[in-house]
Coordinates of C-alpha atoms and ligand atoms in Angstrom, one line a residue:
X19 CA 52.3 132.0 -58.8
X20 CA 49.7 128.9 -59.6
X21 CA 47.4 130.5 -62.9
X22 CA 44.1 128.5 -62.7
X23 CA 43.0 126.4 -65.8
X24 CA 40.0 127.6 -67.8
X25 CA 36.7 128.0 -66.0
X26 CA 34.4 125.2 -66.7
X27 CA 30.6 126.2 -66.7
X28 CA 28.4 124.6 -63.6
X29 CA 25.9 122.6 -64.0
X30 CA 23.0 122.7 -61.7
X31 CA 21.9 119.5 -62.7
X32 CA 18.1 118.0 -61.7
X33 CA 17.2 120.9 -59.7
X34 CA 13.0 119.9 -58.5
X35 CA 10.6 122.0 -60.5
X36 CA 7.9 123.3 -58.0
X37 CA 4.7 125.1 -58.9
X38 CA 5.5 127.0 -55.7
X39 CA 9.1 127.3 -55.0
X40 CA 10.4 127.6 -51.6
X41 CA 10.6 131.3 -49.7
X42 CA 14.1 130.0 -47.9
X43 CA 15.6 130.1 -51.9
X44 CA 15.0 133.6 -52.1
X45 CA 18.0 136.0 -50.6
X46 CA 17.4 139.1 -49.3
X47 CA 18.1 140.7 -52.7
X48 CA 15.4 138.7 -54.4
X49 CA 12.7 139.2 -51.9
X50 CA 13.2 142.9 -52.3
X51 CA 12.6 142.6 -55.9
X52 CA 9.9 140.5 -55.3
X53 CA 8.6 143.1 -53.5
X54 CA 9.1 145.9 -55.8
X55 CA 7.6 143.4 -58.6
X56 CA 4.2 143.2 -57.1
X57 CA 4.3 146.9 -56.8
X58 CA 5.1 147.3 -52.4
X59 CA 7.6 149.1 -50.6
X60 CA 11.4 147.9 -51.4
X61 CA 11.4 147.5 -47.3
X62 CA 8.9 144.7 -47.3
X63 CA 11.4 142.2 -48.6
X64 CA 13.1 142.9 -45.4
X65 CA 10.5 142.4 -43.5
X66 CA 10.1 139.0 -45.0
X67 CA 13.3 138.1 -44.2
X68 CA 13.1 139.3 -40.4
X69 CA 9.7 136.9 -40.4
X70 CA 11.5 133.8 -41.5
X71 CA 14.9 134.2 -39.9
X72 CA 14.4 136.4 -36.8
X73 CA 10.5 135.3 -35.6
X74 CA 10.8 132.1 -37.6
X75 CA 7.3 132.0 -38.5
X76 CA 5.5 129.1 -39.8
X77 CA 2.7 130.7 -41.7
X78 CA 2.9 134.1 -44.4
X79 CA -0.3 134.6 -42.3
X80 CA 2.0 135.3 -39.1
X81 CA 3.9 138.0 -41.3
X82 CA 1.5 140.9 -39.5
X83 CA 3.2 143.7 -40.7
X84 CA 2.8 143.0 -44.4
X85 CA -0.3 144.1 -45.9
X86 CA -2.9 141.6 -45.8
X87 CA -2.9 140.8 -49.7
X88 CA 0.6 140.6 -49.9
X89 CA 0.7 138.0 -47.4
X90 CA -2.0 136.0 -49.9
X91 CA -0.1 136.2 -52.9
X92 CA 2.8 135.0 -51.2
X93 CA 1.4 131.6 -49.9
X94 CA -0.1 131.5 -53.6
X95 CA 3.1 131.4 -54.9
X96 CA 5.3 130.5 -52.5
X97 CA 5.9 127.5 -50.2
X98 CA 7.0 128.3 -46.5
X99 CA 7.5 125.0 -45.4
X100 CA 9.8 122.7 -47.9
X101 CA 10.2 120.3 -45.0
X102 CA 8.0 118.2 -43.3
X103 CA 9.9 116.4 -39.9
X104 CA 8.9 112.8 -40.1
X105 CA 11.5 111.2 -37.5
X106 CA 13.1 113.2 -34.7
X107 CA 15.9 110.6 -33.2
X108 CA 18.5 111.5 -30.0
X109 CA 21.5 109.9 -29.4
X110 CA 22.8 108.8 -25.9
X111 CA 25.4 111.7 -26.0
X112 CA 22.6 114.2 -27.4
X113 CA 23.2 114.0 -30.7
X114 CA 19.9 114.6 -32.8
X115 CA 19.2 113.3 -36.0
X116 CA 16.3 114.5 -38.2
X117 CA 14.3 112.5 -40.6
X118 CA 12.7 115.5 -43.0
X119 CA 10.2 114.6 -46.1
X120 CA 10.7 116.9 -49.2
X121 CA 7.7 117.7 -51.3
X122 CA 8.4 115.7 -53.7
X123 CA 8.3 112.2 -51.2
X124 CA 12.2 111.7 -51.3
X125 CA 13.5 112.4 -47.5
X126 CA 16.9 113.3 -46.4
X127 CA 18.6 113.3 -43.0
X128 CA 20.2 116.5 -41.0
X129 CA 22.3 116.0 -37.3
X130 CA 22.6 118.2 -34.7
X131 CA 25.6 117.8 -32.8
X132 CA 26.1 119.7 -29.5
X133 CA 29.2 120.4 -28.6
X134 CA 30.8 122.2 -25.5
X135 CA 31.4 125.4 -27.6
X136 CA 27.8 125.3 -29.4
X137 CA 25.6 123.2 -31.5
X138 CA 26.7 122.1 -34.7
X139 CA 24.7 121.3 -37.8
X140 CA 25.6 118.5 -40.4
X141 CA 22.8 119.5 -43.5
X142 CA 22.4 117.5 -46.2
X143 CA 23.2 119.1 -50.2
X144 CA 22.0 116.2 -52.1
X145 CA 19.4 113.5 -52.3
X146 CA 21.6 110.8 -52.1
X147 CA 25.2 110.9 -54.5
X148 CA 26.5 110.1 -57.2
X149 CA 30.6 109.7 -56.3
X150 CA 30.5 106.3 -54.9
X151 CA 32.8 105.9 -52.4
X152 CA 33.2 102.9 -51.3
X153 CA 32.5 103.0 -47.6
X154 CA 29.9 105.6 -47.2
X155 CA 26.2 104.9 -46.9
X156 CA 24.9 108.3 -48.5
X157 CA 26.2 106.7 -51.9
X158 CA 24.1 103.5 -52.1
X159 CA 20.8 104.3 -53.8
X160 CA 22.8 106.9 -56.4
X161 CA 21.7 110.4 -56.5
X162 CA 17.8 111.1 -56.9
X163 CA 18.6 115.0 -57.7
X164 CA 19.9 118.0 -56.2
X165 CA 18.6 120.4 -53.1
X166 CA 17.2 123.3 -54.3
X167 CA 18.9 126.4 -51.9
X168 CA 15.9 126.6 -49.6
X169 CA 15.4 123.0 -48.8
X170 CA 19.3 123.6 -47.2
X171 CA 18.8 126.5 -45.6
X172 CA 14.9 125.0 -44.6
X173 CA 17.2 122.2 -42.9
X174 CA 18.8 125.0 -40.9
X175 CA 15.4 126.8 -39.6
X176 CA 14.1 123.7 -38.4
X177 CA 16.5 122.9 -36.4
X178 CA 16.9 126.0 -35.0
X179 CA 13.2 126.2 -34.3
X180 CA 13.6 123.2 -32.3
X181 CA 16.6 124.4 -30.1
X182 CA 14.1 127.7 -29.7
X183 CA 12.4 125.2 -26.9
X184 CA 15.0 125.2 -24.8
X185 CA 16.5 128.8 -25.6
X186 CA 19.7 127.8 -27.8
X187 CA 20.7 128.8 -31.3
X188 CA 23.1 127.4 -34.0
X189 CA 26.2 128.1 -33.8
X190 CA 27.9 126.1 -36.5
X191 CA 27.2 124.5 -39.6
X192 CA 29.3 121.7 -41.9
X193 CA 28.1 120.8 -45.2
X194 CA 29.0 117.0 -44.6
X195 CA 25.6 115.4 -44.8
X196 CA 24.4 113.7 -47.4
X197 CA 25.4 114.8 -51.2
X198 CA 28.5 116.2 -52.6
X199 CA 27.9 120.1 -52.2
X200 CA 30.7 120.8 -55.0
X201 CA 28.4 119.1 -57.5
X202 CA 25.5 121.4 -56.5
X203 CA 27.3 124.3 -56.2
X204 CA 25.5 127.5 -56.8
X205 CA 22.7 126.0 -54.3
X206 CA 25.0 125.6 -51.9
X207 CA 27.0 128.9 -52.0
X208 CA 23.1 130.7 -52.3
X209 CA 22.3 128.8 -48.8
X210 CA 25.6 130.0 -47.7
X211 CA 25.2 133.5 -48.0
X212 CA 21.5 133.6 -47.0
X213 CA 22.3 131.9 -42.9
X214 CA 25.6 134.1 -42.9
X215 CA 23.4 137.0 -43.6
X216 CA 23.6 139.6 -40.5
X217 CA 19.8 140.9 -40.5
X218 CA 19.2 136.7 -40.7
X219 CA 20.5 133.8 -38.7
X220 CA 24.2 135.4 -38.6
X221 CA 25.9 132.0 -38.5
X222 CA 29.4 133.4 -39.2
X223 CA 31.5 132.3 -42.1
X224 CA 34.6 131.4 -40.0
X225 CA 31.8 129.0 -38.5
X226 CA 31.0 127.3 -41.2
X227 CA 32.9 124.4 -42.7
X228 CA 32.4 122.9 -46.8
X229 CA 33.7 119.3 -47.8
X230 CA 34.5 118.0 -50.6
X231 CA 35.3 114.7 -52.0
X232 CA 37.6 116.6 -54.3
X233 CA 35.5 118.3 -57.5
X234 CA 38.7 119.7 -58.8
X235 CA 36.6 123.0 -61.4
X236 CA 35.0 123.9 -58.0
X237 CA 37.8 124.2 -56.1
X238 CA 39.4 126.5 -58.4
X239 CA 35.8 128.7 -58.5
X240 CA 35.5 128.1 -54.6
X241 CA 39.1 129.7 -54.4
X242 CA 37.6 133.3 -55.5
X243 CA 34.8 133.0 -53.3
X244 CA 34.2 136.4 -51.8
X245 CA 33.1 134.4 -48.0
X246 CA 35.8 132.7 -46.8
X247 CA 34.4 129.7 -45.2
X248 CA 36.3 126.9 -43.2
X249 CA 37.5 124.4 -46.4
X250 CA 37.5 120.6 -45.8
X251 CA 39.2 117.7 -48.6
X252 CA 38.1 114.3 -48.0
X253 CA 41.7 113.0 -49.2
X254 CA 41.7 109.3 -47.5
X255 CA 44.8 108.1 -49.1
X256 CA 48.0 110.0 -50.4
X257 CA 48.6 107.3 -53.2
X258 CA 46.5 107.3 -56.3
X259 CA 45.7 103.2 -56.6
X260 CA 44.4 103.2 -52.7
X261 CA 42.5 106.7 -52.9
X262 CA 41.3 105.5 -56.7
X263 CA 39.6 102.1 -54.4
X264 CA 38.0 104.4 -51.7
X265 CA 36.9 107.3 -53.9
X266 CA 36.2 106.3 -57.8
X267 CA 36.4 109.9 -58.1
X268 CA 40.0 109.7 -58.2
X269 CA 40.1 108.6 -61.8
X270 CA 39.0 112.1 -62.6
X271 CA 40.5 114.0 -60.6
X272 CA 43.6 112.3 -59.3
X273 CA 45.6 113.6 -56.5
X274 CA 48.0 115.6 -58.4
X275 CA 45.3 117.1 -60.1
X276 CA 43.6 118.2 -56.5
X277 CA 46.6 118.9 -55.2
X278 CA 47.0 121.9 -57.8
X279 CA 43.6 122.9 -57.3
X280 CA 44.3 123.4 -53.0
X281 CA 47.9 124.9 -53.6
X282 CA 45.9 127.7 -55.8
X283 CA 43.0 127.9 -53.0
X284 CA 45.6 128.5 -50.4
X285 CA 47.5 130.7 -52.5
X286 CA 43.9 133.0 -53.0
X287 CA 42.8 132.7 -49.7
X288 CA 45.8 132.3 -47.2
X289 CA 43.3 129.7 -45.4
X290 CA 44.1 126.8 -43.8
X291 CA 42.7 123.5 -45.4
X292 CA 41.9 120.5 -43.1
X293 CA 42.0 117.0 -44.7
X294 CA 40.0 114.5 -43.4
X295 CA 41.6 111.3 -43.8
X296 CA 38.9 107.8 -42.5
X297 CA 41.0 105.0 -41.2
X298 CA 40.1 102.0 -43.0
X299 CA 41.5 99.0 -41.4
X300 CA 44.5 97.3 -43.7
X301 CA 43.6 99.5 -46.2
X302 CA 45.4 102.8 -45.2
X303 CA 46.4 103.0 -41.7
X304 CA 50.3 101.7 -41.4
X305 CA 52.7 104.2 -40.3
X306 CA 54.3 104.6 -44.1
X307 CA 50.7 105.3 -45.2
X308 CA 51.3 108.3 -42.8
X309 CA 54.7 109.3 -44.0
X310 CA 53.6 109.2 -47.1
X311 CA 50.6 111.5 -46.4
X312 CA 53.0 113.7 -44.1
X313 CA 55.1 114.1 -47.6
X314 CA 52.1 115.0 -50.2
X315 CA 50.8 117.5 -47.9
X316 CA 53.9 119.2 -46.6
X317 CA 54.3 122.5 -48.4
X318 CA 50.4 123.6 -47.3
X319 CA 49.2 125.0 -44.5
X320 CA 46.7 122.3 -43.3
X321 CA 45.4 120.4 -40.5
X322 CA 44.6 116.6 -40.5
X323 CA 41.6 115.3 -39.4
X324 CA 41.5 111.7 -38.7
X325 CA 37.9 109.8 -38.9
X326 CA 38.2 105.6 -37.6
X327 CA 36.1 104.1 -40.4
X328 CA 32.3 104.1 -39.3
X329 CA 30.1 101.1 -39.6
X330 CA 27.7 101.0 -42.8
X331 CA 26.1 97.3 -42.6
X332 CA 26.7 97.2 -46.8
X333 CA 30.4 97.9 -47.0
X334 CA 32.6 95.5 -45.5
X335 CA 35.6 98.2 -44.2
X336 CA 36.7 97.1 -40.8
X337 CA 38.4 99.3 -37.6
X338 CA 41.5 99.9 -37.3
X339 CA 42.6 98.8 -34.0
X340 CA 43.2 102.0 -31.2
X341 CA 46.6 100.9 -31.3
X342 CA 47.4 101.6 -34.4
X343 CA 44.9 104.6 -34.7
X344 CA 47.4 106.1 -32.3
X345 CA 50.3 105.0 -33.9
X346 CA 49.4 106.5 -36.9
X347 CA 48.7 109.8 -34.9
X348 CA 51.9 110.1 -33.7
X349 CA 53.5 109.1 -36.7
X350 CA 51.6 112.2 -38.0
X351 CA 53.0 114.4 -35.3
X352 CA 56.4 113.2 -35.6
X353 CA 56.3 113.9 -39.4
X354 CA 55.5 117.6 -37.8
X355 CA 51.8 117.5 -39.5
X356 CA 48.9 119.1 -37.3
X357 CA 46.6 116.1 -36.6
X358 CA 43.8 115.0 -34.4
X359 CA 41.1 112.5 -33.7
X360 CA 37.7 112.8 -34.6
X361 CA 35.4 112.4 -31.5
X362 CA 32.9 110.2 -32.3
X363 CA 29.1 111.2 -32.3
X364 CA 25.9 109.6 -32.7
X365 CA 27.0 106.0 -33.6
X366 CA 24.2 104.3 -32.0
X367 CA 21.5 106.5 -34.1
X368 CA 23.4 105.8 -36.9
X369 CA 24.1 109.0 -37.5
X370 CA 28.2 109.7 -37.7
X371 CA 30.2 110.6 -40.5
X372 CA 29.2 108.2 -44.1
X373 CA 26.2 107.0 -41.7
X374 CA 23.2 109.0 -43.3
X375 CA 21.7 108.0 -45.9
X376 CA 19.0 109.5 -48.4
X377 CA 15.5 107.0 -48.1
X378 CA 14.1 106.4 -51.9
X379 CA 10.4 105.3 -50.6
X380 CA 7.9 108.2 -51.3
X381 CA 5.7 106.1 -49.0
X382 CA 8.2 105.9 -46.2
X383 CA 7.5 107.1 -42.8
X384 CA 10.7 106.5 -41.2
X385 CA 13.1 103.8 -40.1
Ligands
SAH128 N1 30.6 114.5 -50.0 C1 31.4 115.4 -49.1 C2 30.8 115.6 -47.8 C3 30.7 114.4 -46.9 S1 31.5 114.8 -45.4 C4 32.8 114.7 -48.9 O1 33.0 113.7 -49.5 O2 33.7 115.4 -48.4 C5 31.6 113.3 -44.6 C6 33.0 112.7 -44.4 O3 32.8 111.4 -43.9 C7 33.8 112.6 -45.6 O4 35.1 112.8 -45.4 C8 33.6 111.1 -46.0 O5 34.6 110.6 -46.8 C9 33.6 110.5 -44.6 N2 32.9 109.2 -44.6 C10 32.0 108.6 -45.4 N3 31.7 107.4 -45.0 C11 32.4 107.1 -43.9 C12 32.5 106.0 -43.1 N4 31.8 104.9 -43.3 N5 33.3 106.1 -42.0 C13 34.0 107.2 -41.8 N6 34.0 108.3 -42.6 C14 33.2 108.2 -43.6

């Protein structure tokens, strides 16, 4: 039985202060005390949340069951549209990426991936980010400040509006854009819970997928974590000195450390954890490098998921060849470790995994 350390209090650090904050922040909860607050009917917060989620309305004004006052006060006080789409990109194998100003001029990307079981959305937790690996993109400019919940759920909507042209929904989500969600974690688990939500956008839990670059205090939180969403490590390297080089984050939370942490997660949950592990050409990629993973990771129930190292024009990482991407697959295998490729999407619109980055420029209109 793993006993976790003491809780350590969250931080929901630089958090944008709007005179009107954004409807998407408020759960279902909240908008029925809003409701009950301005002196209306409990049911109207309901009906809010049908108007944003089910009819996807762009305007309060549309919200035509809601007394006509009501619907004033709330565009007084409230902003319905957090995001403004500046650059709408597509890939040659359909990927989309989105280009989306904030209100406060900072602008963040968000991919749609469609895949033959459904379309897949990579949102963005953070304006840019602070951990500083040392081959991904997202990293460069630092971090500008956290997403408040609705500008990640706002991410969501928009897209979904746009697959409304053609009749298809979202059916998957992974919090692998820009940011570090663990490091704006009450945001996160609020947009969570508001697109799992089954009078809402219903995107089911066991359809969602969290990484982390290994905030070990979340891990331990995210273990009691009444939703049990699909759980992803970025691990990259199963000895300290090489992960310490990738991931600077290391030297807080070293792999022992993180190891603890997921040995309790799987203990509280019974989930499976998938590591995703970026091939960085001589760096990590010999067949020991695999053994050695095989061996840090053999008493959990986990799957491997291997990512070839993605070019970023500022980082100077180069590909491992197929060969030995293979090699180290079936080295994997052999080991008896549950390992796959990860298929490569929109390269050419520079939008694939460590790709997307977070634009500083409050005059920028896009690339
Ligand atoms: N901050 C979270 C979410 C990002 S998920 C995390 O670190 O897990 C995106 C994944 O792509 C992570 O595993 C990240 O380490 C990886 N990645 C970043 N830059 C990359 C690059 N240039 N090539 C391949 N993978 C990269």
């Amino acid at each position: 039985m793993i006993k976790r350390p003491e809780k350590k209090p969250i931080k929901d650090f630089q958090l944008p202060n709007f005179d009107r904050p954004s409807i998407y922040t408020l759960n279902l909860d909240e908008l029925e005390a809003l409701a009950v607050e301005w002196g209306e009917e409990r049911y109207r917060g309901a009906q809010i949340f049908e108007w944003l989620y089910i009819h996807r309305v762009d305007q309060f004004e549309e919200m035509l069951n809601l007394p006509k006052d009501m619907r004033q006060r709330l565009s007084e006080m409230y902003s319905i549209a957090p995001l403004e789409t500046v650059v709408r990109q597509e890939s040659k194998d359909g990927t989309m990426k989105f280009l989306f100003r904030l209100r406060d001029g900072y602008t963040i990307e968000t991919v749609l991936m469609r895949h033959d079981y459904g379309n897949s959305v990579c949102v963005t937790t953070q304006v840019g980010c602070r951990i500083g690996c040392s081959f991904c993109a997202s990293t460069l400019g630092g971090l500008k400040r956290n997403l408040e919940a609705g500008e990640i759920v706002s991410q969501i909507v928009q897209i979904q509006k746009a697959l409304d042209e053609t009749g298809e929904r979202v059916s998957s989500i992974v919090i692998m854009g820009i940011g570090e969600p663990f490091e704006n974690y009450n945001q996160m688990m609020k947009f969570l819970r508001i697109v799992n939500h089954d009078d809402g956008l219903n995107i089911g839990a066991r359809h969602i997928t969290v990484s982390t670059s290994g905030i070990v205090p979340r891990i331990y939180d995210f273990a009691e974590e009444d939703i049990q969403i699909n759980f992803a490590v970025s691990l990259h390297a199963a000895d300290n000195d090489i992960r310490t080089r990738l991931m600077p984050i290391n030297k807080a939370y070293d792999i022992e450390k993180l190891m603890d942490a997921l040995k309790y997660y799987q203990q509280e949950t019974g989930r499976r954890i998938t590591f995703e592990y970026g091939l960085f050409g001589g760096v990590n990629d010999q067949p020991e490098h695999a053994r050695e993973l095989s061996e840090l990771i053999s008493g959990l129930k986990c799957h491997v998921n291997l990512i070839p190292v993605n070019h970023v024009p500022e980082r100077n990482y180069v590909r491992t060849t197929r060969d030995d991407i293979f090699t180290f697959l079936e080295t994997l295998n052999e080991c008896g470790v549950n390992a796959t490729l990860r298929r490569e999407q929109g390269t050419d619109i520079d939008a694939a995994c460590g790709q997307l980055r977070a634009k500083e420029s409050k005059e920028e209109t896009g690339e």
